[in-house]
Coordinates of C-alpha atoms in Angstrom, one line a residue:
Chain A
M1 CA 78.9 56.5 -55.0
S2 CA 75.7 55.5 -53.5
H3 CA 75.2 51.9 -52.5
T4 CA 72.3 49.8 -53.1
L5 CA 70.4 49.2 -50.2
V6 CA 67.6 47.2 -51.4
S7 CA 67.4 45.5 -54.6
M8 CA 64.0 43.2 -55.5
A9 CA 64.0 41.3 -58.8
G10 CA 60.9 39.4 -59.6
V11 CA 60.0 39.0 -56.0
S12 CA 56.3 37.6 -56.1
K13 CA 54.3 36.6 -52.8
T14 CA 51.2 34.3 -52.9
Y15 CA 49.0 33.2 -49.9
S16 CA 46.7 30.3 -49.9
L17 CA 43.5 31.3 -48.0
G18 CA 40.6 28.9 -47.6
G19 CA 42.0 26.6 -50.9
N20 CA 42.2 29.8 -53.0
V21 CA 45.8 31.1 -54.1
V22 CA 46.1 34.8 -53.7
Q23 CA 48.7 36.6 -55.3
A24 CA 49.7 39.4 -53.1
L25 CA 52.9 40.5 -55.2
C26 CA 53.3 39.7 -58.5
E27 CA 56.8 40.3 -60.1
I28 CA 58.2 43.2 -58.3
T29 CA 61.1 44.8 -58.9
L30 CA 62.6 47.5 -57.1
C31 CA 66.1 49.3 -56.2
L32 CA 66.5 51.5 -53.5
E33 CA 69.8 53.4 -52.7
E34 CA 71.3 54.3 -49.3
G35 CA 69.5 57.6 -48.1
Q36 CA 66.9 57.3 -50.6
F37 CA 63.1 58.4 -49.9
V38 CA 60.4 56.3 -51.6
A39 CA 56.5 56.3 -50.8
V40 CA 54.3 53.8 -52.1
M41 CA 50.7 54.5 -52.7
G42 CA 47.8 52.3 -53.7
P43 CA 44.3 51.1 -52.7
S44 CA 43.6 48.6 -49.7
G45 CA 44.9 45.2 -50.6
S46 CA 46.9 46.2 -53.2
G47 CA 49.9 44.4 -51.3
K48 CA 51.6 48.1 -50.0
S49 CA 52.0 45.8 -46.7
T50 CA 53.2 42.7 -48.2
L51 CA 55.8 44.6 -49.9
L52 CA 57.3 46.3 -46.8
N53 CA 56.8 43.0 -44.8
I54 CA 59.1 41.4 -47.3
M55 CA 61.6 44.6 -47.7
G56 CA 61.5 44.5 -43.8
C57 CA 62.7 40.8 -43.6
L58 CA 59.3 39.8 -41.6
D59 CA 58.7 37.6 -44.4
R60 CA 60.2 35.9 -47.4
P61 CA 59.1 35.9 -50.9
T62 CA 57.4 32.9 -52.5
S63 CA 59.8 33.6 -55.5
G64 CA 62.3 36.3 -56.7
T65 CA 65.4 37.6 -55.5
Y66 CA 65.6 39.8 -52.9
L67 CA 69.2 41.4 -51.9
F68 CA 69.3 43.4 -48.6
D69 CA 72.7 45.6 -48.2
G70 CA 74.3 43.2 -50.7
E71 CA 72.9 40.0 -49.0
N72 CA 70.3 37.6 -50.7
V73 CA 68.0 37.0 -48.0
S74 CA 65.3 35.6 -50.1
R75 CA 65.7 32.2 -48.6
S76 CA 67.3 33.2 -45.0
S77 CA 66.3 31.4 -41.9
D78 CA 64.3 33.0 -39.4
E79 CA 67.4 33.5 -37.1
N80 CA 69.2 35.2 -40.0
L81 CA 66.0 37.6 -41.1
S82 CA 66.1 38.6 -37.1
D83 CA 69.6 39.3 -36.8
I84 CA 69.0 41.8 -40.3
R85 CA 66.2 43.6 -38.8
S86 CA 68.0 43.7 -35.5
G87 CA 69.9 47.2 -36.0
K88 CA 69.7 47.6 -39.8
I89 CA 66.0 48.3 -40.3
G90 CA 63.4 50.4 -38.4
F91 CA 59.7 49.9 -38.3
I92 CA 57.1 52.8 -37.8
F93 CA 53.4 51.4 -37.5
Q94 CA 50.0 52.9 -38.1
Q95 CA 49.1 51.4 -34.6
F96 CA 52.1 53.0 -33.3
N97 CA 52.7 49.3 -31.5
L98 CA 54.4 50.2 -28.6
I99 CA 54.5 48.3 -25.2
Q100 CA 51.9 50.0 -23.1
H101 CA 53.1 49.4 -19.7
F102 CA 56.5 50.2 -20.3
N103 CA 57.7 53.7 -20.1
V104 CA 59.1 55.8 -23.3
L105 CA 62.8 55.1 -22.3
E106 CA 62.1 51.2 -22.2
N107 CA 59.9 51.3 -25.3
V108 CA 62.9 53.2 -27.3
S109 CA 65.5 51.1 -25.8
M110 CA 64.0 47.6 -26.4
P111 CA 65.7 47.2 -30.0
F112 CA 69.2 47.2 -28.0
L113 CA 67.9 44.4 -26.0
Y114 CA 68.5 42.1 -28.9
M115 CA 71.6 43.5 -30.0
D116 CA 75.5 43.2 -29.0
V117 CA 75.3 46.7 -27.4
D118 CA 76.3 47.5 -23.9
Q119 CA 73.7 48.8 -21.5
P120 CA 75.1 52.5 -21.0
T121 CA 75.4 52.6 -25.1
A122 CA 71.9 51.7 -25.3
M123 CA 70.7 54.3 -22.7
T124 CA 72.7 57.0 -24.4
K125 CA 71.7 56.1 -27.9
S126 CA 67.9 55.8 -26.8
A127 CA 67.9 59.1 -24.8
Q128 CA 69.5 61.0 -27.7
A129 CA 66.8 59.7 -30.0
I130 CA 64.2 60.3 -27.7
E131 CA 65.7 64.3 -27.3
K132 CA 65.6 64.5 -31.2
V133 CA 62.0 63.5 -31.5
G134 CA 61.3 66.1 -28.8
L135 CA 60.4 64.2 -25.9
G136 CA 63.4 64.9 -23.8
H137 CA 61.2 65.6 -20.6
R138 CA 59.1 62.5 -20.8
L139 CA 61.6 59.8 -20.5
S140 CA 59.9 57.8 -17.7
H141 CA 56.3 58.4 -18.7
K142 CA 54.1 55.3 -19.6
S143 CA 53.0 55.1 -23.4
F144 CA 49.5 55.5 -22.0
E145 CA 50.0 58.9 -20.4
L146 CA 50.9 60.4 -23.7
S147 CA 48.7 61.8 -26.8
G148 CA 48.7 60.1 -30.1
G149 CA 51.4 62.4 -31.7
E150 CA 53.6 62.0 -28.7
I151 CA 53.3 58.1 -29.1
Q152 CA 53.9 58.4 -32.7
R153 CA 57.1 60.1 -31.8
V154 CA 58.3 57.7 -29.3
A155 CA 57.9 55.1 -31.9
I156 CA 59.8 57.1 -34.2
A157 CA 62.4 57.3 -31.6
R158 CA 62.6 53.4 -31.0
A159 CA 62.8 52.9 -34.8
M160 CA 65.8 55.6 -35.2
A161 CA 67.7 54.8 -32.0
P162 CA 69.8 51.6 -33.3
E163 CA 70.6 54.1 -36.4
P164 CA 69.5 51.8 -38.9
K165 CA 70.1 51.7 -42.9
L166 CA 66.5 51.7 -43.5
I167 CA 63.3 52.9 -42.1
L168 CA 60.0 51.5 -43.0
A169 CA 56.6 53.3 -42.1
D170 CA 53.3 51.9 -42.6
E171 CA 50.9 54.6 -42.7
P172 CA 52.6 56.4 -40.0
T173 CA 49.9 59.2 -39.9
G174 CA 46.8 57.4 -40.6
N175 CA 45.8 57.6 -37.1
L176 CA 46.6 61.0 -36.3
D177 CA 45.1 64.7 -37.2
S178 CA 46.6 66.6 -40.2
Q179 CA 48.5 68.8 -38.0
T180 CA 50.1 66.3 -36.1
G181 CA 50.5 64.3 -38.9
E182 CA 52.6 67.0 -40.7
R183 CA 55.1 67.3 -37.6
I184 CA 55.6 63.5 -37.7
M185 CA 56.5 64.0 -41.3
D186 CA 58.9 66.5 -40.7
L187 CA 60.6 64.0 -38.2
I188 CA 60.6 61.2 -41.0
S189 CA 61.8 63.9 -43.6
Q190 CA 64.4 64.6 -41.2
L191 CA 65.8 61.0 -41.0
H192 CA 66.2 61.1 -44.5
V193 CA 68.0 63.9 -44.5
A194 CA 70.3 62.5 -42.1
G195 CA 71.0 59.8 -44.4
T196 CA 68.6 57.3 -43.6
A197 CA 66.7 55.2 -46.4
V198 CA 63.1 55.6 -45.9
V199 CA 60.1 53.4 -47.5
L200 CA 56.8 55.2 -46.7
V201 CA 53.3 53.1 -47.3
T202 CA 50.5 55.9 -47.8
H203 CA 47.2 56.6 -48.7
N204 CA 47.7 60.1 -48.4
S205 CA 49.4 62.0 -51.5
Q206 CA 50.0 65.1 -49.5
V207 CA 51.9 62.8 -47.2
A208 CA 53.7 60.7 -50.1
S209 CA 55.0 64.0 -51.9
R210 CA 57.4 64.8 -49.2
A211 CA 59.6 61.5 -50.9
Q212 CA 61.6 61.9 -53.7
T213 CA 60.2 58.8 -55.9
I214 CA 56.4 57.7 -55.3
Y215 CA 55.2 54.2 -56.8
Y216 CA 51.6 53.3 -57.3
M217 CA 50.5 49.7 -56.8
K218 CA 47.4 47.6 -58.2
D219 CA 46.7 44.3 -57.4
G220 CA 50.1 43.4 -56.2
C221 CA 52.1 45.1 -59.2
F222 CA 53.7 48.3 -59.5
V223 CA 51.7 50.8 -62.1
Chain B
M1 CA 79.6 41.8 -18.8
V2 CA 76.8 42.3 -21.8
V3 CA 75.2 38.8 -21.3
L4 CA 74.9 39.7 -17.5
C5 CA 73.3 43.1 -18.4
K6 CA 70.9 41.4 -20.8
L7 CA 70.1 38.8 -18.0
S8 CA 69.3 41.6 -15.8
A9 CA 67.0 42.9 -18.5
Y10 CA 65.2 39.7 -18.8
L11 CA 64.7 39.2 -15.3
K12 CA 63.5 43.2 -15.3
I13 CA 61.1 42.6 -18.3
A14 CA 59.7 39.4 -16.5
I15 CA 59.2 40.9 -13.1
M16 CA 57.2 43.9 -14.7
S17 CA 54.7 41.9 -16.6
L18 CA 54.1 39.7 -13.7
R19 CA 53.5 42.7 -11.7
L20 CA 51.2 44.0 -14.1
N21 CA 48.8 40.9 -13.4
R22 CA 49.8 40.7 -9.6
L23 CA 46.7 38.6 -8.6
R24 CA 47.0 36.3 -11.1
S25 CA 50.4 35.8 -11.1
M26 CA 49.9 34.9 -7.2
L27 CA 47.1 32.8 -7.7
S28 CA 49.1 30.8 -10.3
I29 CA 51.9 29.6 -7.8
L30 CA 49.6 28.5 -5.1
G31 CA 49.8 25.1 -6.4
I32 CA 53.4 25.3 -6.0
V33 CA 53.8 27.1 -2.8
F34 CA 51.7 24.3 -1.0
G35 CA 53.3 21.4 -3.0
V36 CA 56.6 22.5 -1.8
M37 CA 55.6 23.4 1.6
A38 CA 54.0 20.0 2.3
V39 CA 57.3 18.3 0.6
M40 CA 59.7 20.4 3.2
V41 CA 57.3 19.6 6.2
I42 CA 57.4 16.0 5.2
I43 CA 60.8 15.8 4.7
A44 CA 61.7 17.4 7.8
V45 CA 59.6 15.6 10.1
G46 CA 60.5 12.4 8.3
E47 CA 64.0 13.2 9.0
G48 CA 63.4 13.8 12.6
M49 CA 61.7 10.6 13.1
K50 CA 64.1 8.9 11.5
N51 CA 67.2 10.4 13.3
E52 CA 65.1 9.6 16.7
A53 CA 64.9 5.9 16.0
L54 CA 68.4 5.5 15.0
Q55 CA 69.5 7.5 17.7
Q56 CA 68.2 4.9 19.9
I57 CA 69.2 2.2 18.5
E58 CA 72.9 3.6 18.5
Q59 CA 72.6 3.9 21.9
L60 CA 71.7 0.2 22.2
G61 CA 75.1 -0.6 20.6
I62 CA 74.9 -2.2 17.0
R63 CA 77.2 -5.0 18.2
N64 CA 74.8 -5.7 21.2
I65 CA 72.0 -8.2 21.5
Y66 CA 69.4 -8.4 24.2
I67 CA 67.4 -10.6 26.0
R68 CA 65.1 -9.0 28.1
A69 CA 62.4 -10.9 30.4
I70 CA 58.9 -10.2 29.8
E71 CA 55.7 -10.5 31.6
V72 CA 54.2 -13.9 31.2
T73 CA 50.6 -15.2 32.2
A74 CA 50.4 -17.0 36.1
E75 CA 49.7 -20.4 34.2
K76 CA 52.5 -20.1 31.7
K77 CA 54.7 -19.2 34.8
V78 CA 53.9 -22.5 36.6
V79 CA 54.5 -24.5 33.4
A80 CA 57.7 -22.8 33.4
S81 CA 58.9 -23.2 36.9
K82 CA 58.6 -26.8 36.8
N83 CA 60.8 -27.2 33.9
H84 CA 63.6 -24.8 34.4
G85 CA 63.0 -22.3 36.7
F86 CA 61.3 -18.8 35.6
G87 CA 62.8 -16.2 33.6
L88 CA 66.4 -15.3 32.3
T89 CA 68.9 -16.7 34.7
W90 CA 73.0 -16.8 35.1
D91 CA 73.1 -19.9 33.6
D92 CA 71.5 -18.9 30.4
L93 CA 74.3 -16.4 30.4
V94 CA 76.8 -18.9 30.9
R95 CA 75.6 -21.1 28.5
I96 CA 75.3 -18.6 26.0
R97 CA 78.7 -17.5 26.4
S98 CA 80.2 -21.1 26.0
G99 CA 77.8 -22.2 23.0
C100 CA 78.4 -19.1 20.8
A101 CA 81.9 -18.4 19.8
T102 CA 81.3 -14.9 18.5
V103 CA 80.1 -13.5 22.1
E104 CA 82.8 -11.3 23.1
N105 CA 81.3 -10.0 26.4
V106 CA 78.5 -10.3 28.5
A107 CA 76.9 -8.5 30.8
A108 CA 73.5 -8.5 32.9
L109 CA 71.0 -6.1 34.2
K110 CA 68.4 -6.8 37.0
E111 CA 65.7 -4.2 37.8
L112 CA 64.8 -3.6 41.2
N113 CA 61.7 -2.5 43.4
A114 CA 63.8 -0.6 46.4
A115 CA 62.5 2.7 47.6
I116 CA 65.2 5.3 47.9
I117 CA 64.9 6.8 51.5
G118 CA 65.5 10.6 51.3
G119 CA 66.2 10.8 47.8
P120 CA 65.3 13.7 45.5
R121 CA 61.3 14.3 44.9
E122 CA 61.1 15.5 41.8
I123 CA 62.3 12.3 39.9
T124 CA 61.8 8.4 40.4
P125 CA 65.2 7.0 40.2
Q126 CA 65.3 3.4 38.9
V127 CA 67.5 1.0 40.8
V128 CA 69.2 -1.6 38.6
S129 CA 72.0 -3.7 39.6
V130 CA 74.5 -4.7 37.1
T131 CA 77.4 -6.5 36.2
P132 CA 81.0 -4.8 35.8
S133 CA 80.9 -5.0 32.1
Y134 CA 77.4 -3.3 31.9
G135 CA 79.2 -0.1 31.2
E136 CA 81.7 -1.3 28.6
A137 CA 78.8 -2.9 26.7
L138 CA 76.6 -0.1 26.9
D139 CA 79.6 2.5 26.2
L140 CA 78.4 4.4 29.4
R141 CA 80.8 7.5 30.1
L142 CA 81.5 8.6 33.8
E143 CA 81.4 12.4 34.7
G144 CA 83.7 11.5 37.6
G145 CA 84.8 8.2 39.8
R146 CA 85.0 4.6 38.5
F147 CA 82.2 2.0 37.3
I148 CA 81.1 -1.1 39.3
S149 CA 84.2 -3.5 39.8
Q150 CA 84.1 -7.2 39.9
R151 CA 85.5 -6.8 43.3
D152 CA 82.2 -5.0 44.3
C153 CA 79.9 -8.0 42.8
L154 CA 82.2 -10.7 44.8
L155 CA 82.6 -8.6 47.9
Q156 CA 79.0 -7.3 47.6
N157 CA 80.4 -3.8 48.3
E158 CA 77.7 -1.3 49.2
V159 CA 78.4 1.0 46.2
C160 CA 76.2 2.4 43.7
V161 CA 76.9 4.4 40.3
I162 CA 74.5 7.3 39.9
G163 CA 72.9 9.4 37.1
R164 CA 73.7 13.0 36.3
E165 CA 70.3 14.0 37.3
I166 CA 70.1 12.1 40.6
S167 CA 73.4 13.5 41.2
R168 CA 72.2 17.3 40.5
S169 CA 69.0 16.7 42.7
L170 CA 71.0 15.4 45.3
G171 CA 73.2 18.6 45.8
R172 CA 76.0 17.9 48.1
S173 CA 75.1 14.4 49.0
G174 CA 75.1 13.3 45.5
Q175 CA 78.6 14.0 44.7
L176 CA 81.5 11.1 44.8
G177 CA 81.6 9.6 48.6
G178 CA 78.2 10.6 49.3
I179 CA 75.9 8.3 50.6
I180 CA 72.6 6.9 49.4
R181 CA 70.1 5.2 51.2
I182 CA 68.0 2.3 49.5
E183 CA 65.8 0.1 52.0
D184 CA 67.8 -0.4 54.9
H185 CA 71.2 0.0 53.2
F186 CA 73.7 2.6 52.8
F187 CA 75.4 3.0 49.1
K188 CA 78.5 5.0 48.8
I189 CA 78.8 7.0 45.5
V190 CA 81.5 5.8 43.6
G191 CA 80.8 7.0 40.0
I192 CA 78.5 9.5 38.7
L193 CA 77.2 8.9 34.5
G194 CA 78.0 11.3 32.3
M195 CA 76.0 13.0 29.6
S196 CA 73.7 10.5 28.5
R197 CA 73.4 10.6 24.5
Q198 CA 69.7 10.5 24.5
G199 CA 67.7 13.3 26.4
H200 CA 64.6 11.4 27.1
E201 CA 63.1 7.9 27.4
G202 CA 62.9 6.0 24.3
K203 CA 59.3 5.9 22.6
T204 CA 60.0 3.8 19.9
E205 CA 58.2 0.3 20.8
N206 CA 60.7 -2.5 21.2
I207 CA 63.7 -0.4 21.8
A208 CA 63.2 1.3 25.0
A209 CA 66.5 2.4 25.8
R210 CA 67.1 3.4 29.4
N211 CA 67.2 6.7 30.3
Y212 CA 70.6 6.7 32.4
D213 CA 70.5 10.3 34.0
E214 CA 68.0 8.9 36.3
M215 CA 69.2 5.4 37.3
I216 CA 71.2 4.2 40.4
L217 CA 73.5 1.3 39.4
L218 CA 74.2 -0.8 42.4
P219 CA 76.6 -4.5 42.0
L220 CA 74.9 -7.4 40.8
G221 CA 74.8 -9.6 43.7
T222 CA 73.9 -7.0 46.3
M223 CA 70.3 -7.0 45.8
V224 CA 70.3 -10.2 47.9
W225 CA 69.7 -7.9 50.9
L226 CA 67.2 -5.7 48.6
A227 CA 65.3 -8.1 46.6
G228 CA 64.3 -10.7 49.8
A229 CA 65.7 -13.9 50.3
G230 CA 64.1 -15.4 47.0
D231 CA 67.0 -14.2 45.2
R232 CA 70.3 -15.8 45.4
Q233 CA 73.6 -14.2 45.2
V234 CA 75.3 -13.8 41.8
G235 CA 76.3 -16.9 39.9
G236 CA 73.8 -18.6 41.4
E237 CA 72.1 -20.8 39.0
G238 CA 68.5 -20.0 39.7
Q239 CA 69.4 -15.9 39.8
S240 CA 66.3 -14.3 38.1
L241 CA 67.7 -11.7 35.5
T242 CA 66.1 -8.7 34.0
E243 CA 68.1 -8.2 30.8
L244 CA 70.9 -9.9 29.2
I245 CA 73.5 -7.7 27.0
L246 CA 75.6 -10.1 24.5
Q247 CA 78.1 -8.2 22.8
I248 CA 79.2 -9.5 19.7
D249 CA 82.7 -9.2 18.3
A250 CA 81.9 -7.8 15.0
P251 CA 78.8 -5.8 13.5
E252 CA 78.9 -8.5 10.5
H253 CA 78.9 -11.7 13.1
V254 CA 75.9 -10.0 14.8
L255 CA 73.0 -11.4 12.6
D256 CA 74.3 -15.2 12.5
S257 CA 75.3 -15.1 16.0
S258 CA 71.4 -14.0 16.9
R259 CA 70.3 -17.5 15.3
V260 CA 72.7 -19.4 17.2
I261 CA 71.5 -17.6 20.4
K262 CA 67.9 -18.1 19.8
R263 CA 68.5 -21.8 19.2
I264 CA 70.4 -21.6 22.4
M265 CA 67.5 -20.1 24.6
T266 CA 64.8 -22.3 22.9
S267 CA 66.8 -25.3 24.1
L268 CA 66.8 -23.8 27.4
H269 CA 63.3 -22.6 27.6
P270 CA 61.4 -24.9 25.5
D271 CA 58.2 -24.7 26.9
V272 CA 57.2 -21.0 27.5
Q273 CA 59.2 -17.8 26.0
A274 CA 59.4 -15.3 28.7
Y275 CA 62.0 -13.5 26.9
Q276 CA 62.4 -11.2 23.7
I277 CA 65.8 -11.0 21.7
I278 CA 66.1 -7.2 20.4
I279 CA 68.8 -7.0 17.7
P280 CA 69.5 -3.2 17.4
L281 CA 71.2 -4.0 14.0
E282 CA 68.3 -5.4 12.9
L283 CA 66.3 -2.7 14.1
L284 CA 68.8 -0.3 12.2
N285 CA 68.5 -2.1 9.1
Q286 CA 64.7 -1.9 9.5
T287 CA 64.7 1.8 10.2
R288 CA 66.6 2.4 7.1
K289 CA 64.4 0.4 4.9
A290 CA 61.6 2.0 6.2
K291 CA 63.3 5.3 5.7
R292 CA 64.0 4.5 2.0
M293 CA 59.9 3.7 1.6
L294 CA 59.1 6.7 2.9
T295 CA 61.5 8.4 0.6
L296 CA 59.9 6.8 -2.3
F297 CA 56.3 8.0 -0.7
L298 CA 57.7 11.3 -0.5
V299 CA 58.8 11.4 -4.1
T300 CA 55.6 10.3 -5.2
I301 CA 53.8 13.0 -3.2
A302 CA 56.4 15.4 -4.4
S303 CA 55.9 14.6 -7.7
I304 CA 51.7 14.9 -7.8
S305 CA 51.9 18.1 -6.3
L306 CA 54.2 19.4 -8.4
L307 CA 52.6 18.4 -11.3
V308 CA 49.6 20.3 -10.3
G309 CA 51.3 23.2 -9.3
G310 CA 53.3 23.1 -12.8
V311 CA 50.3 22.8 -14.7
G312 CA 48.6 25.7 -12.9
I313 CA 51.8 28.1 -14.1
M314 CA 51.6 26.5 -17.6
N315 CA 47.7 27.4 -17.9
I316 CA 48.8 31.0 -16.6
M317 CA 51.5 31.2 -19.0
L318 CA 49.3 30.0 -21.7
A319 CA 47.1 32.8 -21.3
T320 CA 49.7 35.3 -20.9
V321 CA 51.3 34.2 -24.4
S322 CA 47.6 34.9 -26.3
E323 CA 47.5 38.3 -24.2
R324 CA 50.7 39.2 -25.3
K325 CA 50.7 38.4 -29.0
K326 CA 51.1 42.0 -30.0
E327 CA 54.1 42.4 -27.8
I328 CA 55.7 39.4 -29.2
G329 CA 55.0 40.7 -32.7
I330 CA 56.4 44.2 -31.8
R331 CA 59.8 42.7 -30.1
R332 CA 60.2 40.0 -33.4
A333 CA 60.1 43.1 -35.5
V334 CA 62.6 45.2 -33.7
G335 CA 65.0 42.1 -34.2
A336 CA 64.2 39.6 -31.4
K337 CA 64.5 35.8 -32.4
K338 CA 62.5 33.0 -31.5
K339 CA 65.3 32.2 -28.6
H340 CA 65.1 35.9 -27.2
I341 CA 61.3 35.1 -26.9
L342 CA 61.8 31.4 -25.7
V343 CA 64.2 32.8 -23.0
Q344 CA 61.9 35.6 -22.3
F345 CA 58.7 33.5 -21.2
L346 CA 60.9 30.9 -19.4
T347 CA 62.2 33.5 -17.3
E348 CA 58.6 34.5 -16.1
S349 CA 57.5 31.1 -15.6
A350 CA 61.1 30.4 -13.8
I351 CA 60.7 33.3 -11.6
L352 CA 56.7 32.5 -10.9
T353 CA 58.0 28.8 -9.6
F354 CA 61.2 30.1 -7.8
L355 CA 59.0 32.7 -6.1
G356 CA 56.4 29.7 -5.4
G357 CA 59.2 27.7 -4.1
V358 CA 60.6 30.4 -1.9
I359 CA 56.9 31.3 -0.2
G360 CA 56.4 27.4 0.3
I361 CA 59.8 27.5 2.0
S362 CA 58.7 30.2 4.3
L363 CA 54.9 28.7 4.8
G364 CA 57.2 25.6 5.6
G365 CA 59.5 26.9 7.9
M366 CA 56.3 28.4 9.8
A367 CA 54.2 25.2 9.7
M368 CA 57.4 23.4 11.2
I369 CA 57.9 25.6 14.0
I370 CA 54.0 25.4 15.2
L371 CA 54.4 21.4 14.5
S372 CA 57.2 21.5 16.5
F373 CA 54.7 21.9 19.7
F374 CA 52.8 19.1 18.8
I375 CA 54.8 16.2 17.8
P376 CA 57.4 14.7 20.4
W377 CA 60.6 14.5 18.3
Q378 CA 62.6 16.9 17.0
V379 CA 62.0 18.4 13.5
D380 CA 65.2 18.7 11.6
I381 CA 65.4 21.3 9.1
T382 CA 68.1 19.7 7.0
V383 CA 69.4 21.4 3.7
E384 CA 67.9 19.1 1.6
A385 CA 64.7 19.7 3.3
I386 CA 65.1 23.3 1.8
I387 CA 66.8 22.7 -1.5
F388 CA 65.3 19.3 -2.8
P389 CA 61.7 21.3 -3.0
L390 CA 63.0 24.4 -4.4
L391 CA 65.1 22.5 -6.9
I392 CA 62.1 20.4 -8.2
S393 CA 60.0 23.1 -8.3
S394 CA 62.1 25.3 -10.5
V395 CA 62.9 22.3 -12.9
A396 CA 58.9 22.0 -12.7
G397 CA 58.4 25.5 -13.6
L398 CA 60.8 25.4 -16.4
F399 CA 59.6 21.9 -17.7
F400 CA 56.1 23.4 -18.0
G401 CA 57.0 26.7 -19.0
I402 CA 58.8 25.3 -21.9
Y403 CA 55.0 24.3 -24.0
P404 CA 53.9 27.9 -23.5
A405 CA 57.3 29.5 -24.3
Y406 CA 57.5 27.8 -27.7
K407 CA 53.9 28.8 -28.4
A408 CA 55.0 32.3 -28.1
T409 CA 58.1 31.6 -30.6
A410 CA 55.4 30.2 -32.9
V411 CA 53.7 33.4 -33.2
D412 CA 53.7 34.9 -36.2
P413 CA 54.9 38.5 -36.2
I414 CA 52.9 39.6 -39.2
Q415 CA 49.6 38.5 -37.6
A416 CA 50.7 39.6 -34.4
L417 CA 51.3 43.2 -35.3
R418 CA 48.1 43.5 -37.4
S419 CA 46.3 42.5 -34.5

């Protein structure tokens, strides 16, 4: 019996930009089971990233209810949201977002700094994750010494190292050539196979086709 | 254990970040470096100066009151001699003793201009004649032998007590039982003074503690032969003395007694004040007061220099925060709370200031070694001269690091990640 990981009911998000109120998300209702692989597609400005930010507890909805892993986080404090992100949610970004002057191991082990995990465990788990993405021989390389594909693999290792329940990938292949993108998608698919729920935001329908379910968004709503 | 690991991880991250901008980090701490250096040097030099003064005052004895003869103009001498004889006299001593009940002990000293025949060449001994009570009043210690006795004074014994340096430079003839020739008389050494508590001649104006290492003390009375016919014997009314020492029974009576003594002296010498009264206790209080003022002054300087240094750190840390917004966003995304970001940036500013403090202290130490060649008193590097600047620099670093660190926590992770 699978367990509901993400449950959104009537989630809306509005911003006020220079006096204008912008509706970024409009009454989104979504349910995601543990281990499910979902892709979200849609044109730029359709609200994909906002959805991902709220789902990833980086942002709070203006209205509606969001239950993550059974806990209502719609009105949670910043501290509480950080607690949920730490260890339960992993992010993969289009811009990779590694810390340049850190080496591979330091980047991957960063999430453990904010978790209640001792140093040896953190190092072991980080090294294992790096091994899984095939960069075991590059532990002490700085990120600027790596190729784009390798950098994204480090980012995947960072997201998966704490063994989160949910991985959110925002255009993970957007800055990579198609061949490298394929390999990255292989890795993400493996995460899903291993039991992690994955939400993938993309423009690319080929990339999206890897998911079990595809949602289309337009003007802040699912269509 | 986990906390320690995290702390070391924060330190590691901070050091890595600071090393990325090595030159900028070094420049940002210059204010702190020089501030700490200045505070340290001022404290150490001031402390040395104070100790020097206190040592001299203590040597004079806080229960003592000194009355010293001073040079006056020839005209005044004439006026004074008409009335009551010139200078300090034995009579003054007797009157003060009977007029002031708190005076427990009295001693007198007379400086003599007498040549030592065959004496040591490298030093010029000062020849003085003193009362037997002098040694007790000044707490002079003997290395060997005895001090001048009452009997010596009464019988005009030709004996002397000499300072260590003189004894050493005279070699064998400078030992107990040796003979020193002063003018035409031969004085037998009956005592050698112990180590004087002060190594060198007093420099503080007014205090002028004596250097007992280079003194020859004779019984007061024997100078009859040495100083010519003009002086009469001890106890004689017109005896001209150089210094009177009045020992008061308790330190708390010193100031009151000094007023009584001043009154007596004024009545005895109404026309010309050919003496000065030195009250070591009063000097001690003045020195302490001066030290308090100095401390206040130091705190002001320290605050200003550290304010400037702290603002320098704040400036750099603000620049760092705005440059590292992306890093802050990434950290927040992987689970860092605001407090984690705060601690990270505070750690960086604390390391910067602490480093500034350590460099400042090292430079301060070097500056003091160089300074000690140029200033006459000893430079005292006390624990407070090290701890105080280090402490305030760290506190200043933390204080001025708070605002940039707070700015770092206010960074919106979504915006930061998008940038």
